[in-house]
Amino acid sequence: MKGIVVGTAGHVDHGKTTLVEALTGIQTDRWREEKERGLTIDIGFARLRLDDDVETGLVDVPGHEDFLKNMLAGATGIDLLLLVIAADEGPMPQTLEHLAIARLLGIERGVVALTKCDRVDREWLELAEEASRETLREILGHEEWPVVHVSATTGTGLEELRQAIRSEVDSTAERAQEDLFRLPVDRAFSIRGTGTVATGTVWSGRVQVGDEVRVLPADLSARVRALEVHDEARPGVEAGRRCALALVGLEADQVRRGSVLVSDAAWQPTRRIGAHLQLLAHAGRGVEHDQRLRVYLGTREVMARVLLLEGDSLAPGQDGWGILKLEEPLVARVRDRLVLRFYSPVTTIGGGQVVDVSPAALRDVRTDSWQRILRGSDSEALAAAIEEGGGRGVARTQLPIVTGLAEGRIKALSERGSTGSVRLGGNWFAERSLVEAEEAMLAELDALQARDRRASAVSLGSLRAACSQRLAPELVDDTLNRLDKMKRLEILGPRVRRPDHRPSLSGEETKAKLRLRDILATRRLEPPTVPELARELQVDRDVLHDLLLLLREEGAIVPLNAELYVTSDTAGELIGRVRAMLADGRTGTPTIFKEEFGVSRKFLIPMLEYLDREGITRRTGEGRVLADMPEAGQST
């Protein structure tokens, strides 16, 4: 069943609440003060019965300018506007302001109820209708909304009004059900035996009894004990319905008007919003860069500084891109509509549409991407949002937030492969970002090789760490694999290099390398330790480390341990002599080895450990034997 929310709008005392009662049978003024003064102060709610195949909720808002903040809380989430204009007065200041707010909120469909038609004659009624149409043309740019003459007291025109509303409801798009659940709270209270109750319009998605929900921006958790739609219990409630939720785990003062109920971790409060701003032509005065304004989104009001991206000011009637620095957090997604009012005097000056929920610094903002997100096709918007993620990518769960597209729509676009993007793990990356990642990684590798010029390769871990400053881990892994397959780099175990990279030694370092090899060849099994080599060659430990590593990679030397190196020739001779010593199953003790090679314990122990490590010898209780000899008790 389709769910639609209709909201009233109009000047004070033009008969909105009376008309709502005539249409629904429900008196929406709840407070004693409202009834005593005959003046709507806060928003009220009723069920509007049209047909069995549509469920319509009706929100009645106050018309007095002193309560416009309450009107804004009720106007959010409205699909269809019921603009009430009294025939005996015609359009008044709040008529224009409410209609302008409806336009700023993106409410495209509506019906005009020309009330109190029993109080005027035919000629006056025609003048009132023409004035109403002129107001539509002035604010909306058209006069396509139907205008119905009605009297709530006599019943004249009520059926025609119902039919007009029904016709517009049929043409109003239903909100997405396959989407992330979100409900801005407009009322919260406690009922004995039930506990904390929150009400609002389900903006998107679905909520069910038993679901865990989060209350943002406070970031509190609760469980849904029960759900009601117009006093009827429901197991679940979809987008487009007025809903009351009984919440377990919260006190009534922990959730209030301005809170938002969500169920997905993708929703996060933000203190910076990128938006396309539009000032009303009759705003009176413009907006300056860094000016303090009131921002209304959902049922919440916060203060903010507006940072303009295309100049130092916006004049009435102009539009442009900006960033709102919020003094308190808001829960937003791309394509949300917001209303702007001056800090003082508190008048409505314009609105905007969210395009980024975590915009970069002003100098890094790309408004061309913002333009594609808001004005392009769904596939263009999805591609642009993923491009904005750059090398960090965009988590799949975040796509509905950063695009404003429903989960179901994103899934359909992804399955058709129309995103121009690649999924790696749980993140999406633009194809352009993959190319940029390749160049960034190679640039980092070049920089590491330049800093470590004596090395034939650099640490793979160092390259990963350098790239991880800008690239997501999934993209780092994928880029390494692609570059390796393309032979643009070589992965050598824990090290990596460009294929054409060669170590770069200075003249002195080249001489030191040759001297190092000569010293080790001369000293054979009694080589200097690393500190002794550094003193003898008169080089620092870092240089010596690199020279030793280069000689190892060339196969010229091998380490006995971390401090002693011998030439490969010496190591080969050592292994040959040991194999001859221990042939035919003979056992060698440390004393025998010492006598054979004539070295002190300082060199003997590292030498024997090297032979064990290389698999040449094996220790037994009696001494060392060749490693390929069978152990005692084993058959040969």
XYZ file of C-alpha atoms in Angstrom, residues 91-388:
298
model
C -2.637 35.436 0.094
C -0.902 36.965 3.121
C 2.756 37.174 4.250
C 2.853 33.693 5.811
C 1.186 32.271 2.698
C 4.184 33.415 0.684
C 6.728 32.282 3.262
C 5.167 28.843 3.692
C 4.947 28.347 -0.065
C 8.573 29.460 -0.462
C 9.613 26.974 2.223
C 7.731 24.224 0.381
C 9.674 25.068 -2.766
C 12.975 25.071 -0.864
C 12.096 21.643 0.572
C 11.509 20.290 -2.920
C 7.757 19.724 -2.490
C 6.593 19.736 -6.101
C 2.938 18.779 -5.867
C 0.125 20.534 -4.045
C -3.485 21.596 -3.853
C -4.791 25.065 -2.943
C -7.839 25.132 -0.673
C -9.551 28.521 -0.989
C -11.369 28.418 2.356
C -14.212 30.476 3.862
C -15.774 30.759 0.401
C -19.201 31.074 2.061
C -18.174 34.498 3.393
C -17.630 36.192 0.010
C -19.591 36.726 -3.193
C -18.743 35.220 -6.589
C -16.801 38.241 -7.855
C -14.640 38.408 -4.730
C -14.067 34.657 -4.886
C -12.761 34.958 -8.444
C -10.428 37.771 -7.395
C -9.162 35.637 -4.502
C -8.512 32.713 -6.850
C -6.624 34.913 -9.311
C -4.525 36.322 -6.468
C -3.769 32.764 -5.334
C -2.662 31.727 -8.820
C -0.499 34.827 -9.054
C 1.175 33.777 -5.783
C 1.852 30.329 -7.232
C 3.397 31.917 -10.324
C 5.527 34.249 -8.217
C 6.910 31.614 -5.853
C 6.794 28.396 -7.886
C 7.058 29.756 -11.408
C 3.791 28.086 -12.448
C 0.118 27.863 -11.452
C -0.510 24.205 -12.156
C -1.759 23.276 -8.715
C -5.548 22.837 -8.577
C -7.485 25.509 -6.666
C -10.623 24.270 -4.881
C -13.286 26.543 -3.335
C -14.257 25.140 0.027
C -16.052 25.934 3.282
C -15.195 23.805 6.303
C -18.286 25.065 8.156
C -20.910 24.366 5.445
C -19.147 21.440 3.798
C -19.116 23.108 0.406
C -16.344 21.773 -1.811
C -15.034 19.195 0.703
C -15.627 16.275 -1.669
C -14.059 18.151 -4.569
C -11.055 18.852 -2.323
C -10.764 15.159 -1.450
C -10.805 14.247 -5.125
C -8.180 16.866 -5.935
C -5.929 15.583 -3.147
C -6.467 11.991 -4.301
C -5.554 12.890 -7.866
C -2.322 14.534 -6.724
C -1.543 11.616 -4.419
C -1.778 9.263 -7.410
C 0.826 11.384 -9.209
C 3.166 11.691 -6.223
C 6.153 9.338 -6.229
C 6.312 6.799 -3.426
C 9.359 6.882 -1.185
C 11.932 4.111 -1.565
C 11.347 1.077 0.645
C 14.660 -0.663 -0.161
C 16.744 1.966 1.567
C 18.357 2.905 4.868
C 15.828 3.569 7.622
C 15.625 7.157 8.891
C 12.992 8.948 10.957
C 13.424 12.554 12.179
C 11.677 12.814 15.526
C 9.056 15.569 15.883
C 7.644 14.501 19.265
C 8.845 12.416 22.204
C 7.012 11.648 25.434
C 6.414 8.961 28.034
C 3.283 6.847 28.469
C 2.673 4.829 31.622
C 2.947 1.130 30.834
C 4.560 1.811 27.471
C 7.572 3.931 28.265
C 9.287 6.292 25.882
C 7.457 7.044 22.652
C 8.871 8.925 19.656
C 6.874 10.024 16.631
C 7.778 11.242 13.170
C 7.561 10.545 9.467
C 9.565 7.621 8.115
C 11.702 9.341 5.491
C 13.243 6.202 4.037
C 13.523 2.468 4.499
C 11.570 0.346 6.929
C 11.509 -0.354 10.669
C 10.117 -3.428 12.418
C 9.187 -4.417 15.938
C 12.280 -5.828 17.610
C 14.732 -3.761 15.566
C 17.656 -2.047 17.255
C 17.724 1.659 16.452
C 20.199 4.416 17.165
C 19.273 7.895 18.330
C 21.465 10.497 16.645
C 23.305 12.760 17.159
C 23.390 11.601 20.804
C 24.399 8.082 19.613
C 22.166 6.181 22.005
C 20.663 2.748 21.340
C 17.167 1.423 21.879
C 14.946 -1.477 20.854
C 11.591 -1.011 19.161
C 8.977 -2.552 21.444
C 5.905 -1.560 19.419
C 4.866 0.432 16.342
C 1.699 2.342 15.561
C 0.384 4.153 12.511
C -2.617 6.371 13.348
C -3.289 4.395 16.555
C -3.128 1.028 14.762
C -0.466 -1.469 15.862
C 1.842 -2.603 13.065
C 4.623 -5.216 12.888
C 6.559 -2.939 10.549
C 6.318 0.546 9.039
C 7.619 1.700 5.659
C 8.696 5.057 4.281
C 5.964 7.630 3.751
C 4.059 6.860 6.967
C 3.496 8.794 10.133
C 4.702 6.489 12.867
C 4.885 6.172 16.649
C 7.621 3.972 18.126
C 7.686 2.623 21.685
C 11.382 2.442 22.602
C 13.016 0.234 25.234
C 16.276 1.351 26.799
C 15.758 5.130 26.687
C 14.265 7.706 28.985
C 11.910 10.258 27.437
C 14.412 13.083 27.913
C 17.047 11.191 25.906
C 15.141 11.555 22.651
C 13.503 14.790 21.569
C 12.441 16.837 18.584
C 15.485 17.148 16.356
C 16.742 13.641 17.136
C 16.938 11.161 14.270
C 16.218 7.439 14.532
C 18.298 5.200 12.255
C 19.184 1.519 12.151
C 22.287 1.402 9.951
C 25.848 2.229 11.011
C 26.299 4.183 7.764
C 24.431 7.110 9.328
C 26.812 9.414 11.166
C 26.383 12.971 12.468
C 28.415 15.646 10.696
C 29.554 19.179 11.487
C 30.324 20.128 7.867
C 27.942 20.031 4.947
C 28.611 20.886 1.326
C 25.477 22.283 -0.313
C 24.031 24.066 -3.295
C 22.512 27.228 -1.801
C 19.580 29.213 -3.196
C 18.450 32.594 -1.819
C 14.853 33.701 -2.216
C 14.320 36.644 -4.539
C 12.405 38.474 -1.791
C 14.956 37.635 0.937
C 15.554 41.350 1.573
C 19.314 41.094 1.851
C 22.048 38.754 0.776
C 24.436 36.455 2.589
C 28.104 37.220 3.209
C 30.974 34.748 3.412
C 31.396 33.441 6.986
C 27.989 34.815 8.023
C 26.162 33.104 10.880
C 22.830 31.553 9.883
C 20.158 29.213 11.171
C 19.998 25.874 9.376
C 16.917 23.635 9.442
C 17.188 20.027 8.313
C 14.625 17.434 9.256
C 13.169 18.486 12.576
C 16.417 20.001 13.847
C 17.642 23.593 13.991
C 21.356 24.406 14.359
C 23.524 27.469 13.934
C 26.195 27.532 11.239
C 28.756 29.637 9.418
C 28.359 29.681 5.653
C 31.580 29.506 3.613
C 30.916 30.579 0.044
C 32.968 28.964 -2.728
C 32.249 31.373 -5.577
C 32.720 34.862 -4.240
C 32.269 36.787 -1.036
C 28.477 37.086 -1.103
C 25.186 35.794 -2.495
C 22.483 38.300 -3.405
C 18.722 37.655 -3.148
C 17.648 35.371 -5.971
C 21.166 34.031 -6.554
C 22.438 30.487 -6.051
C 25.901 29.033 -5.496
C 28.003 26.414 -3.777
C 28.982 26.619 -0.136
C 30.051 24.754 2.969
C 28.079 24.998 6.186
C 30.229 24.794 9.331
C 27.720 23.590 11.899
C 27.908 24.520 15.559
C 26.040 21.318 16.445
C 25.964 18.041 14.506
C 23.305 17.145 11.953
C 22.345 13.812 10.415
C 22.269 14.272 6.661
C 22.580 12.496 3.348
C 23.174 13.854 -0.121
C 20.036 15.369 -1.765
C 18.516 16.329 1.592
C 16.811 19.725 1.506
C 17.482 22.370 4.110
C 16.125 25.826 4.932
C 18.215 28.873 5.846
C 17.098 31.749 8.058
C 18.918 34.812 9.277
C 20.268 34.655 12.804
C 18.585 37.981 13.561
C 16.023 39.069 12.596
C 14.785 35.504 12.195
C 13.447 35.514 8.627
C 13.574 32.847 5.933
C 16.131 33.781 3.291
C 16.621 30.619 1.267
C 17.594 27.005 1.378
C 19.855 24.439 -0.119
C 20.422 20.857 -1.114
C 23.076 18.714 0.522
C 25.755 17.451 -1.875
C 28.537 16.368 0.511
C 28.346 15.225 4.144
C 32.096 15.502 4.762
C 33.442 18.140 2.382
C 37.141 18.758 1.988
C 38.803 22.075 2.749
C 37.573 24.931 0.563
C 40.638 24.860 -1.672
C 40.174 21.132 -2.409
C 36.451 21.133 -3.215
C 35.582 20.038 -6.767
C 32.258 21.645 -7.625
C 32.218 19.879 -11.000
C 31.759 16.602 -9.099
C 29.099 18.207 -6.922
C 27.286 19.344 -10.061
C 27.229 15.787 -11.432
C 26.039 14.351 -8.115
C 23.027 16.675 -7.887
C 22.210 17.343 -11.537
C 23.455 14.287 -13.430
C 21.713 10.983 -14.068
C 21.712 8.378 -11.300
C 24.662 6.563 -12.887
C 26.559 9.857 -13.278
C 25.838 10.770 -9.663
C 27.049 7.380 -8.451
C 30.223 7.606 -10.536
C 30.951 11.164 -9.348
C 30.455 10.243 -5.684
C 32.832 7.304 -6.028
C 35.371 9.540 -7.783
C 35.169 11.910 -4.830
